[in-house]
Amino acid sequence: MSTSILEDIFLKRSQQKKKTSPLNYKERLFVLTADKISYYDYDIEKGKRKGLKGSVDIDKIKCVETVVPEENCHSDKMFPFQIVYDEGPLYIFAKTADIRKQWIHKLKEVVRNNKDLAQKFHPCFWVDGQWLCCHQEVKQALGCRVIESKNVCRRISRKPLPPTPKEDEACVRQEKASRPLPPQPTPSPAPPPSSEKTVTAMYDYTPMNPQDLPLTNGEEYTILEMSDTNWWKARDRHGQEGYIPSNYVVEAGNELEKYEWFCKNMNRSQAENLLKKENKEGAYLVRDSSKAGKYTVSVFSKATGEAGGNCRHYNICTTQDGQFYLAEKHCFGTIPELIHYHQHNSAGMVSRLRHVAALEERHAPSTAGLGYGVWEIDPRHLTFLRELGNGQFGVVKHGKWQGKHDVAIKMIKEGSMSEDDFIEEAKVMMKLRHPHLVQLYGVSTKQRPIYIVTEFLSNGCLLSYLRETLKRPQPIQLLEMCKDVSEGMAYLESQQYIHRDLAARNCLVDDYGTIKVTDFGLSRYVLDDEYTSSAGTKFPVRWSPPEVLLYCKFSSKSDIWAFGVLMWEIYTLGKMPFERFNNTEIIDKLLSGYRLYRPQQANEKVYRIMQDCWREKAEDRPTFEVLVSYIQDLLYELQEDNSEIQTSWRFPEIL
Ligand code: ADP
Ligand code: MG
């Protein structure tokens, strides 16, 4: 038996593995060793350890943190802490703050090298099917607070977490009463000075203005300045300096993004579309799995038994000592090594990995503007092509910038917009950059009409896409659409930016089927009372919560309400919300508690999300950050249920 590092008697809360299990507290002797934390029944009189009641393997632990004590709690429950592992949190109550500190410190030390350390946690208890901090009702829901300890920073974080939005008031209030302990000091190597940062280009970049530096896919560059998050000053290996789009490069160390088979931000439906379109035996790609931080290999094969062939998805698994595998017998230190092996050996997969999928179709992401510091666009550089539609501000056209870059151009009908205010705001909007927001490239304001130039999305508006293009979509596809929008909105929320007119008509679809949110904040510059006054005929009453209809109170929480309605539009394939009612009737109905019905395609869990968005009080609605994790969990569940996901090499043989 390994020697004990710490031993103490604590109060332990029952784990409520089922919603109905009783909540009780028992005194247990806790013993921490290098590989387990175990708890025993204890004979206090004789001072003797009795039977083992349970244990948690150290390498399964995802996080160790304090917990905010419940209000008016008994004195023996004032110093709780939590050990989070696969089965949820284990709550333990120490007798004093010092003892708790000592245990947390030790535990953090022993779990330091665990593979699955969490980046977020719930600072308050899980009670009766709900997290007290964020009111999420899924026990596995991603934490609502970022862990500030250093062992998180040392991990390679693929997607930077958005800044924590304002916490739930209740949570902040409780938090003040007992702040979590400051992070424990753990030695970590000092980061290299930022001037020494080396990056690798993932795409070619041709300068759009004289201050820019060209990029060649695969080459390394030294970063000299990062004061603008979207455009970094860099030096190439010949000593030439200039600005580069920061989303075209990847930091040395984030190896995967360098590989041509890696498709960041691609979901399962998009991977299937791409692979099926290509229709090549053994075409493959590696993508982010719906489970954060994990990866999935998607392969196309004609040997699946289905007519015309089909896709298989294999999760890349990790062993306890951090090796990667698709087939348990073949483990590798890195994912590229694993892919290299399976390029030559199918080893249980439906096909070996023969062709990187649709290479020629991969296009570079949009840049924040058309070159560093450029936001005024010379109209002589624009060529007008087809008319795309007609909106609140007039005609929108597809065009080219400098003859080669696709753009959408909104030609602002005179008298339809308060132009000066918008032009000021455009500088702020240009800095908003996210894969699920339609990028504003710039404006042409020296002539009339003025133009707003944005990223072009070939599949047009989401509402028409739902109504006309989508044919018998799978449940996963609909949820992926909701996820896209929620991620774009979570970014806006993190920037404290309110959309004010979120709806399917204000989302666009690109050629892969990715959804992006557009027209954020634009409604503030509309000069049309019918649109801006909540009593107007064009006001988005059907997407508005009570506080907007009654007091014009816009917030990220009113965006949340609109998001619920947008989910409803997605799940009804573009029906008009409250179809049979006029605006006055809708307001009456809403105020008396009436809500949109559950669309046929939406299951109970999906409908619960919509209902959460339509809680009467704004503060009771979730944040977008929380919604993203809800949706991610649901997507994961859906994929788990789906027999096509294989987690190890044995499954293909069974199927
Ligand atoms: P407004 O918001 O000014 O009322 P919209 O943005 O709705 O106008 O534009 C009208 C139509 O033009 C949309 O329904 C869509 O079909 C098309 N459109 C607008 N922006 C783009 C774009 N960036 N890419 C592709 N199509 C677009
Ligand atoms: Mg619009």
XYZ file of C-alpha atoms and ligand atoms in Angstrom:
683
model
C 0.000 0.000 0.000
C 1.377 3.431 -0.845
C 2.183 5.690 2.085
C -0.260 8.362 3.065
C 0.572 11.981 2.335
C -2.250 13.482 4.393
C -4.935 12.067 6.672
C -7.826 13.840 8.343
C -11.423 13.438 9.394
C -13.815 15.493 7.309
C -17.498 15.789 6.762
C -18.379 14.368 3.368
C -21.526 15.211 1.471
C -23.347 12.362 -0.281
C -22.766 12.533 -4.000
C -26.360 12.567 -5.229
C -25.438 10.519 -8.261
C -29.144 10.345 -8.986
C -31.336 13.397 -8.697
C -33.455 11.624 -6.135
C -30.656 10.302 -3.915
C -30.740 11.784 -0.418
C -28.422 14.578 0.560
C -26.583 13.680 3.748
C -23.311 14.371 5.510
C -21.089 11.768 7.144
C -17.807 11.944 8.977
C -15.141 10.023 7.130
C -11.443 9.501 7.469
C -9.797 10.792 4.309
C -6.428 9.432 3.274
C -4.438 10.956 0.456
C -1.750 8.825 -1.181
C 0.194 9.418 -4.393
C -2.400 7.599 -6.506
C -5.726 7.791 -4.632
C -7.788 9.761 -2.235
C -9.762 7.238 -0.181
C -12.320 7.650 2.563
C -13.125 5.239 5.337
C -15.669 4.669 7.988
C -14.098 5.631 11.298
C -14.541 4.563 14.879
C -14.080 7.813 16.751
C -14.061 6.180 20.196
C -11.305 3.740 19.373
C -9.607 6.127 16.968
C -9.579 3.331 14.388
C -10.023 3.191 10.651
C -12.854 0.862 9.579
C -14.140 -0.186 6.145
C -13.292 1.600 2.922
C -16.280 3.608 1.708
C -14.931 4.923 -1.544
C -11.980 6.403 -3.384
C -11.056 8.549 -6.339
C -8.012 7.853 -8.497
C -5.715 10.845 -8.548
C -5.323 10.679 -12.322
C -9.099 10.985 -12.786
C -9.259 14.299 -10.934
C -10.061 17.288 -13.086
C -9.989 20.059 -10.551
C -9.648 20.830 -6.863
C -11.140 24.105 -5.690
C -12.894 25.711 -2.747
C -16.689 25.969 -2.764
C -18.680 28.994 -1.678
C -20.464 27.890 1.531
C -24.238 27.972 1.512
C -25.871 30.942 3.176
C -26.464 30.570 6.943
C -24.708 27.214 6.970
C -23.830 25.354 10.140
C -20.362 26.055 11.569
C -19.075 22.622 10.503
C -19.851 23.422 6.856
C -18.036 26.688 6.545
C -14.932 25.473 4.743
C -16.013 23.271 1.864
C -13.866 22.189 -1.041
C -14.511 20.066 -4.083
C -12.674 17.329 -5.903
C -14.100 17.097 -9.398
C -13.718 13.856 -11.348
C -15.691 11.890 -13.976
C -18.621 11.338 -11.674
C -18.987 14.973 -10.704
C -17.844 16.819 -7.608
C -17.007 15.229 -4.282
C -17.766 17.805 -1.577
C -15.692 17.749 1.571
C -15.905 20.093 4.562
C -12.736 20.914 6.455
C -12.784 22.113 10.052
C -10.722 25.220 9.451
C -9.627 27.393 6.550
C -6.025 26.386 7.185
C -6.691 22.664 6.956
C -8.654 23.212 3.761
C -5.833 25.273 2.325
C -3.289 22.602 3.172
C -5.357 19.849 1.488
C -6.103 21.877 -1.619
C -2.454 22.784 -1.915
C -1.349 19.161 -1.645
C -4.074 17.884 -3.948
C -3.220 20.452 -6.602
C 0.346 19.336 -6.375
C -0.479 15.646 -6.935
C -2.921 16.260 -9.810
C -0.637 18.779 -11.490
C 0.234 16.532 -14.432
C -3.224 15.111 -15.034
C -4.259 15.098 -18.669
C -7.836 16.183 -18.218
C -7.501 19.168 -15.912
C -10.492 21.459 -16.248
C -10.215 25.080 -17.237
C -13.460 26.046 -15.562
C -15.373 25.037 -12.457
C -18.552 25.758 -10.561
C -17.773 27.907 -7.520
C -21.061 26.982 -5.789
C -22.750 23.684 -4.906
C -24.751 21.337 -7.082
C -28.051 21.012 -5.187
C -31.283 19.337 -6.235
C -30.463 19.133 -9.896
C -29.039 22.610 -10.274
C -25.761 24.502 -9.985
C -26.349 27.297 -7.486
C -23.851 29.545 -9.253
C -25.135 29.530 -12.829
C -28.476 27.682 -12.525
C -27.468 25.171 -15.166
C -29.357 21.938 -14.758
C -26.906 19.556 -16.364
C -24.521 18.129 -13.810
C -21.798 17.694 -16.404
C -22.230 21.277 -17.640
C -18.949 23.046 -18.120
C -17.960 25.214 -15.167
C -19.028 28.834 -15.171
C -15.827 30.276 -13.744
C -12.343 30.156 -15.204
C -9.787 28.535 -12.912
C -7.087 31.005 -12.196
C -4.424 28.579 -11.085
C -1.137 28.337 -12.880
C -1.336 24.671 -13.785
C -4.042 25.639 -16.270
C -1.854 28.181 -18.002
C 0.813 25.604 -18.627
C -1.488 23.510 -20.733
C -1.714 24.256 -24.406
C -4.991 26.035 -24.709
C -6.246 25.669 -28.247
C -9.080 28.121 -28.142
C -8.472 31.097 -25.915
C -11.359 31.372 -23.489
C -13.366 34.531 -23.846
C -12.986 36.911 -20.933
C -15.387 35.890 -18.163
C -18.576 37.867 -18.627
C -20.261 39.468 -15.702
C -21.139 36.711 -13.282
C -24.625 36.022 -12.100
C -25.377 38.565 -9.428
C -26.242 35.892 -6.912
C -22.936 34.255 -7.495
C -20.980 37.459 -7.080
C -22.818 38.213 -3.876
C -21.992 34.881 -2.338
C -18.511 35.099 -3.675
C -17.805 38.274 -1.723
C -18.679 36.508 1.490
C -15.923 33.996 0.965
C -13.594 34.459 -1.932
C -11.828 31.346 -3.172
C -8.265 31.087 -2.018
C -5.655 32.721 -4.207
C -3.926 30.350 -6.635
C -1.269 28.177 -5.079
C 2.221 29.043 -6.182
C 3.513 26.343 -8.501
C 6.843 26.798 -10.210
C 6.423 27.241 -13.944
C 8.972 28.292 -16.533
C 8.813 31.986 -17.356
C 7.266 32.599 -20.780
C 9.673 33.823 -23.426
C 9.628 37.588 -23.880
C 6.783 38.455 -26.242
C 9.189 40.041 -28.725
C 10.703 36.588 -29.271
C 7.458 34.831 -30.133
C 7.688 32.656 -33.227
C 4.682 31.732 -35.312
C 4.061 29.586 -38.373
C 1.826 30.738 -41.243
C -1.161 28.479 -41.904
C -2.176 30.271 -45.105
C -0.549 32.406 -47.763
C -1.330 36.079 -47.313
C -0.898 38.603 -50.097
C -0.483 42.125 -48.716
C -3.560 44.257 -49.153
C -1.725 47.484 -48.367
C 1.895 48.652 -48.284
C 2.279 48.213 -44.518
C 1.452 44.491 -44.687
C 3.949 41.637 -44.865
C 3.292 38.670 -47.190
C 2.928 35.245 -45.575
C 3.855 31.890 -47.058
C 2.058 28.830 -45.722
C 4.379 26.805 -43.487
C 7.053 29.485 -42.990
C 8.067 30.887 -39.631
C 7.863 34.537 -38.591
C 8.987 36.459 -35.527
C 6.323 38.579 -33.864
C 7.488 42.082 -32.962
C 4.330 43.749 -31.742
C 0.844 42.572 -30.755
C -0.840 45.777 -29.625
C -3.615 45.314 -32.181
C -5.203 41.895 -31.578
C -6.075 41.426 -35.250
C -2.908 42.682 -36.948
C 0.508 41.791 -35.569
C 3.785 43.301 -36.625
C 6.102 40.522 -37.779
C 9.499 39.877 -39.361
C 10.144 37.190 -41.964
C 13.385 35.207 -42.263
C 14.811 37.741 -44.741
C 14.439 40.528 -42.171
C 11.472 42.178 -43.874
C 8.905 43.645 -41.480
C 5.197 44.457 -41.716
C 1.704 43.665 -40.445
C 0.077 40.254 -40.751
C -3.450 39.039 -39.915
C -3.089 37.307 -36.541
C -5.615 34.611 -37.493
C -3.391 33.427 -40.373
C -0.624 32.208 -38.115
C -0.274 29.760 -35.290
C 2.139 29.852 -32.408
C 5.005 27.409 -32.652
C 3.907 24.569 -30.368
C 0.304 24.407 -31.571
C 1.444 21.838 -34.081
C -1.875 20.529 -35.299
C -2.976 23.714 -36.969
C 0.043 23.538 -39.247
C -1.063 20.294 -40.815
C -3.080 20.292 -43.984
C -5.316 17.512 -42.660
C -6.379 19.567 -39.662
C -9.636 21.503 -40.032
C -10.149 23.822 -37.126
C -13.765 24.831 -36.521
C -15.222 22.104 -38.699
C -18.141 20.169 -37.275
C -19.397 16.692 -38.022
C -22.031 17.617 -40.638
C -19.605 19.854 -42.486
C -16.959 17.131 -42.478
C -19.493 14.675 -43.906
C -20.590 17.108 -46.608
C -17.045 17.776 -47.639
C -16.019 14.116 -47.675
C -19.129 12.934 -49.509
C -18.786 15.646 -52.091
C -15.239 14.571 -52.745
C -16.330 10.925 -52.934
C -12.801 9.489 -52.729
C -11.980 6.231 -50.974
C -9.973 7.017 -47.834
C -10.463 10.798 -47.970
C -10.001 12.099 -44.431
C -9.554 15.058 -42.167
C -8.944 15.658 -38.475
C -11.207 18.076 -36.659
C -12.103 19.319 -33.213
C -14.364 16.824 -31.518
C -17.564 18.116 -29.986
C -15.906 17.340 -26.662
C -13.654 20.285 -25.893
C -9.961 19.599 -26.260
C -10.443 16.279 -28.090
C -10.038 15.443 -31.775
C -11.876 13.260 -34.245
C -10.698 11.660 -37.483
C -13.411 11.593 -40.170
C -12.909 9.158 -43.054
C -14.913 8.430 -46.194
C -15.136 4.924 -47.550
C -17.155 2.991 -50.071
C -16.624 -0.178 -48.073
C -19.127 0.735 -45.365
C -21.991 -1.237 -46.829
C -24.077 1.839 -47.566
C -24.835 2.657 -51.174
C -22.429 5.267 -52.469
C -20.219 5.020 -49.398
C -20.311 6.843 -46.098
C -18.289 8.556 -43.400
C -16.927 7.130 -40.198
C -15.776 9.228 -37.279
C -13.088 8.016 -34.893
C -12.301 9.813 -31.659
C -8.607 10.100 -30.937
C -8.178 8.533 -27.508
C -5.452 9.094 -24.950
C -3.862 6.552 -22.675
C -3.207 7.288 -19.021
C 0.373 8.233 -19.785
C -0.640 10.703 -22.484
C -0.170 8.579 -25.626
C -2.611 8.931 -28.519
C -4.354 6.101 -30.319
C -7.151 5.118 -32.651
C -6.329 1.442 -32.323
C -5.269 0.530 -28.812
C -2.415 -1.618 -30.027
C -0.821 1.333 -31.793
C -0.075 4.273 -29.488
C 1.903 7.376 -30.411
C 3.459 10.286 -28.601
C 1.859 12.842 -30.921
C -1.211 13.096 -33.141
C 0.846 13.706 -36.334
C 2.701 10.438 -35.659
C -0.621 8.672 -35.216
C -1.951 10.091 -38.487
C 1.245 9.152 -40.278
C 0.865 5.555 -39.087
C -2.764 5.327 -40.196
C -1.912 6.790 -43.579
C -0.258 3.452 -44.153
C -2.304 1.117 -41.940
C -6.053 0.962 -41.536
C -5.569 -1.042 -38.300
C -9.282 -1.610 -37.769
C -10.563 1.542 -39.438
C -12.830 1.363 -42.430
C -9.966 2.524 -44.651
C -6.425 3.777 -44.218
C -6.100 7.537 -44.450
C -5.396 7.964 -48.141
C -6.192 11.518 -49.228
C -6.379 14.740 -47.299
C -9.922 15.945 -47.969
C -10.738 18.765 -50.372
C -7.473 20.616 -50.057
C -8.146 22.958 -52.926
C -11.435 24.028 -51.375
C -9.946 25.219 -48.099
C -9.949 28.930 -48.016
C -8.207 31.318 -45.691
C -10.347 32.959 -43.013
C -11.432 36.553 -43.349
C -9.168 39.241 -41.983
C -10.342 42.060 -39.719
C -10.380 44.674 -42.468
C -8.597 44.727 -45.776
C -5.068 45.317 -44.523
C -3.644 46.791 -41.318
C -5.268 50.034 -40.196
C -7.502 50.199 -43.268
C -11.134 50.878 -42.708
C -11.924 53.456 -45.389
C -12.240 51.546 -48.639
C -11.605 53.254 -51.962
C -14.758 52.619 -54.046
C -12.581 52.436 -57.169
C -11.231 49.152 -55.796
C -14.728 47.659 -55.753
C -16.368 45.821 -58.635
C -20.101 45.281 -58.341
C -21.497 41.900 -59.343
C -24.885 40.315 -58.664
C -27.569 41.853 -56.424
C -27.991 39.699 -53.307
C -31.043 41.239 -51.775
C -32.734 44.325 -50.532
C -32.739 45.217 -46.864
C -33.587 47.952 -44.414
C -30.794 50.157 -45.781
C -31.257 49.364 -49.448
C -29.588 47.108 -51.968
C -26.875 44.585 -51.024
C -24.515 43.398 -53.780
C -21.895 40.736 -54.185
C -18.654 42.298 -55.340
C -14.904 41.940 -55.574
C -12.317 44.045 -53.847
C -9.271 44.668 -56.008
C -10.715 42.247 -58.518
C -10.078 39.143 -56.427
C -11.497 39.219 -52.890
C -15.200 38.384 -52.507
C -17.120 40.990 -50.543
C -20.735 41.949 -49.850
C -21.513 45.636 -50.295
C -24.446 47.321 -48.569
C -25.283 50.468 -50.473
C -26.882 52.681 -47.869
C -29.973 54.383 -49.202
C -29.807 58.078 -48.366
C -31.907 59.021 -45.372
C -32.071 55.441 -44.083
C -29.153 55.617 -41.617
C -27.643 58.096 -39.177
C -24.399 57.905 -41.076
C -21.975 59.932 -38.952
C -22.780 57.931 -35.838
C -22.450 54.689 -37.735
C -19.101 55.685 -39.275
C -17.741 56.328 -35.770
C -19.088 52.960 -34.570
C -17.687 51.130 -37.594
C -14.179 51.537 -36.158
C -15.283 49.547 -33.101
C -17.174 46.969 -35.159
C -14.109 46.345 -37.320
C -12.248 45.064 -34.300
C -14.865 42.417 -33.554
C -13.533 39.250 -35.087
C -14.897 35.726 -34.580
C -15.413 32.684 -36.832
C -19.171 32.988 -36.247
C -19.568 36.708 -36.870
C -19.782 38.214 -40.353
C -16.642 40.313 -40.601
C -16.934 44.027 -41.293
C -14.104 44.884 -43.709
C -14.581 48.619 -43.941
C -16.682 51.470 -45.218
C -16.625 53.856 -48.165
C -17.846 57.164 -46.849
C -16.418 59.743 -49.203
C -19.283 59.431 -51.667
C -23.061 59.012 -51.500
C -24.499 56.498 -51.096
C -21.972 55.261 -48.563
C -21.052 51.567 -48.663
C -20.611 49.033 -45.888
C -18.257 46.313 -47.060
C -18.369 42.930 -45.330
C -17.362 39.335 -45.706
C -19.419 37.552 -48.391
C -21.258 34.320 -47.526
C -22.291 32.377 -50.566
C -25.317 30.603 -49.090
C -27.040 33.855 -48.125
C -29.473 34.460 -45.342
C -30.204 31.684 -42.814
C -33.952 32.153 -43.013
C -34.093 31.367 -46.738
C -31.555 28.592 -46.232
C -33.839 26.961 -43.644
C -36.925 27.398 -45.781
C -35.559 26.554 -49.202
C -32.186 24.840 -49.153
C -32.105 22.448 -46.202
C -33.670 19.138 -47.080
C -34.527 16.773 -44.235
C -31.731 17.896 -41.906
C -30.420 15.564 -39.208
C -30.937 16.596 -35.556
C -27.159 17.008 -35.213
C -27.104 19.515 -38.059
C -29.783 21.713 -36.495
C -28.018 21.704 -33.160
C -24.699 22.513 -34.820
C -26.347 25.580 -36.341
C -27.502 26.692 -32.899
C -23.995 26.091 -31.592
C -22.467 28.293 -34.306
C -24.756 31.175 -33.429
C -24.317 30.728 -29.675
C -20.534 30.879 -30.067
C -20.645 34.074 -32.111
C -23.016 35.565 -29.571
C -20.894 34.428 -26.603
C -18.057 36.386 -28.158
C -20.239 39.499 -28.540
C -21.378 39.047 -24.933
C -17.753 38.825 -23.782
C -17.108 42.124 -25.554
C -20.192 43.568 -23.843
C -21.661 44.190 -27.269
C -25.445 43.885 -27.659
C -26.860 42.720 -30.971
C -30.431 44.073 -30.566
C -31.815 42.340 -33.644
C -30.768 38.698 -33.496
C -32.977 36.540 -35.739
C -32.549 34.009 -38.555
C -32.832 36.860 -41.092
C -29.701 38.370 -39.548
C -27.574 35.259 -39.846
C -25.802 34.138 -43.002
C -24.552 30.776 -44.229
C -21.200 30.137 -45.917
C -20.383 27.518 -48.518
C -19.623 24.865 -45.874
C -22.914 25.505 -44.069
C -21.281 27.429 -41.209
C -23.599 30.022 -39.699
C -22.398 33.527 -38.916
C -24.218 36.336 -37.152
C -24.490 39.678 -38.938
C -25.884 43.192 -38.503
C -24.893 43.374 -34.817
C -25.643 46.735 -33.257
C -26.751 48.137 -36.587
C -30.366 48.763 -35.574
C -29.180 51.748 -33.510
C -28.451 53.645 -36.729
C -31.714 52.956 -38.545
C -33.716 56.092 -39.316
C -37.199 54.639 -39.492
C -39.623 54.907 -36.598
C -41.513 51.858 -37.766
C -38.360 49.857 -37.117
C -36.929 51.564 -34.043
C -40.024 52.215 -31.942
C -41.340 49.142 -30.152
C -44.814 50.170 -31.325
C -43.639 50.303 -34.960
C -44.751 47.752 -37.523
C -41.182 46.708 -38.354
C -39.988 46.355 -34.737
C -38.872 42.755 -34.064
C -41.637 42.157 -31.483
C -41.597 38.408 -32.122
C -37.947 38.239 -31.015
C -38.268 40.625 -28.031
C -38.548 39.901 -24.306
C -41.006 41.696 -22.009
C -38.455 44.233 -20.724
C -37.716 45.407 -24.275
C -41.387 45.639 -25.206
C -42.250 47.470 -21.978
C -39.181 49.588 -21.204
C -36.861 49.310 -24.235
C -34.296 47.699 -21.961
C -31.758 45.989 -24.222
C -29.008 43.784 -22.807
C -27.169 40.559 -23.564
C -30.131 38.920 -21.811
C -32.539 40.376 -24.368
C -30.225 38.885 -27.012
C -30.601 35.572 -25.160
C -34.375 35.777 -25.530
C -33.977 36.429 -29.257
C -31.575 33.490 -29.441
C -34.319 31.227 -28.062
C -36.632 32.432 -30.827
C -33.863 31.924 -33.387
C -33.442 28.329 -32.159
C -37.175 27.936 -32.653
C -36.824 29.262 -36.219
C -34.054 26.729 -36.846
C -36.071 23.823 -35.469
C -39.207 24.783 -37.418
C -37.114 25.240 -40.580
C -37.971 28.914 -40.822
C -41.527 29.294 -39.583
C -42.694 32.736 -38.517
C -42.844 32.876 -34.712
C -46.387 33.468 -33.393
C -47.556 33.155 -36.978
C -51.270 33.655 -36.237
C -50.964 36.713 -34.001
C -50.366 40.387 -34.600
C -47.906 42.441 -32.553
C -50.426 43.643 -29.960
C -51.726 40.124 -29.420
C -48.190 38.815 -29.037
C -47.364 41.342 -26.328
C -50.547 40.470 -24.406
C -49.855 36.774 -24.691
C -46.215 37.058 -23.667
C -47.056 39.097 -20.600
C -49.557 36.497 -19.504
C -46.866 33.819 -19.701
C -47.632 32.305 -23.126
C -44.591 31.009 -25.059
C -43.800 29.469 -28.454
C -44.651 25.772 -28.696
C -42.121 22.952 -28.938
C -41.209 22.382 -32.603
C -41.620 18.798 -33.731
C -37.923 18.397 -34.507
C -36.836 19.660 -31.078
C -36.640 17.100 -28.289
C -37.390 17.978 -24.658
C -33.805 18.912 -23.877
C -33.548 21.259 -26.837
C -36.900 22.829 -25.957
C -35.714 23.300 -22.370
C -32.907 25.492 -23.689
C -35.408 27.624 -25.588
C -37.575 27.896 -22.479
C -34.577 28.946 -20.411
C -34.025 31.778 -22.879
C -37.635 32.873 -22.435
C -37.652 33.209 -18.658
C -39.624 36.268 -17.774
C -36.964 37.891 -15.623
C -33.851 38.757 -17.594
C -31.561 37.750 -14.720
C -33.008 34.223 -14.685
C -31.919 33.588 -18.259
C -28.569 31.905 -18.882
C -25.597 33.691 -20.399
C -24.383 32.788 -23.890
C -21.258 31.338 -22.347
C -23.414 28.904 -20.403
C -25.601 28.200 -23.454
C -22.561 27.220 -25.492
C -21.665 24.557 -22.952
C -25.272 23.323 -22.751
C -25.375 22.910 -26.504
C -21.954 21.310 -26.603
C -23.072 18.746 -24.017
C -26.216 17.973 -25.975
C -24.274 17.606 -29.201
C -21.905 15.255 -27.495
C -24.807 13.181 -26.210
C -26.314 13.019 -29.688
C -23.044 11.880 -31.181
C -22.505 9.315 -28.450
C -25.910 7.870 -29.286
C -24.941 7.702 -32.898
C -23.471 4.353 -33.793
C -21.113 5.869 -36.325
C -18.864 7.324 -33.664
C -16.209 4.821 -32.810
C -13.976 5.293 -29.872
C -11.680 2.388 -30.440
C -10.581 -0.017 -33.103
C -12.746 -2.826 -31.836
C -16.017 -1.273 -32.912
C -15.570 -1.484 -36.662
C -15.148 -5.216 -36.312
C -18.387 -5.509 -34.381
C -20.421 -3.339 -36.716
P -30.443 44.800 -43.986
O -29.910 44.117 -42.784
O -29.756 46.021 -44.354
O -31.919 44.916 -43.899
P -29.676 42.424 -45.122
O -28.380 42.346 -44.408
O -30.780 41.614 -44.592
O -30.146 43.860 -45.203
O -29.401 42.053 -46.645
C -30.418 41.723 -47.554
C -30.110 40.364 -48.178
O -28.842 40.403 -48.822
C -29.988 39.264 -47.152
O -31.226 38.677 -46.909
C -29.040 38.285 -47.796
O -29.724 37.423 -48.643
C -28.159 39.187 -48.637
N -26.880 39.467 -47.953
C -26.634 40.450 -47.066
N -25.373 40.416 -46.622
C -24.778 39.378 -47.242
C -23.450 38.806 -47.202
N -22.518 39.317 -46.418
N -23.201 37.726 -47.951
C -24.172 37.195 -48.713
N -25.419 37.666 -48.801
C -25.738 38.747 -48.085
Mg -30.296 42.483 -41.742
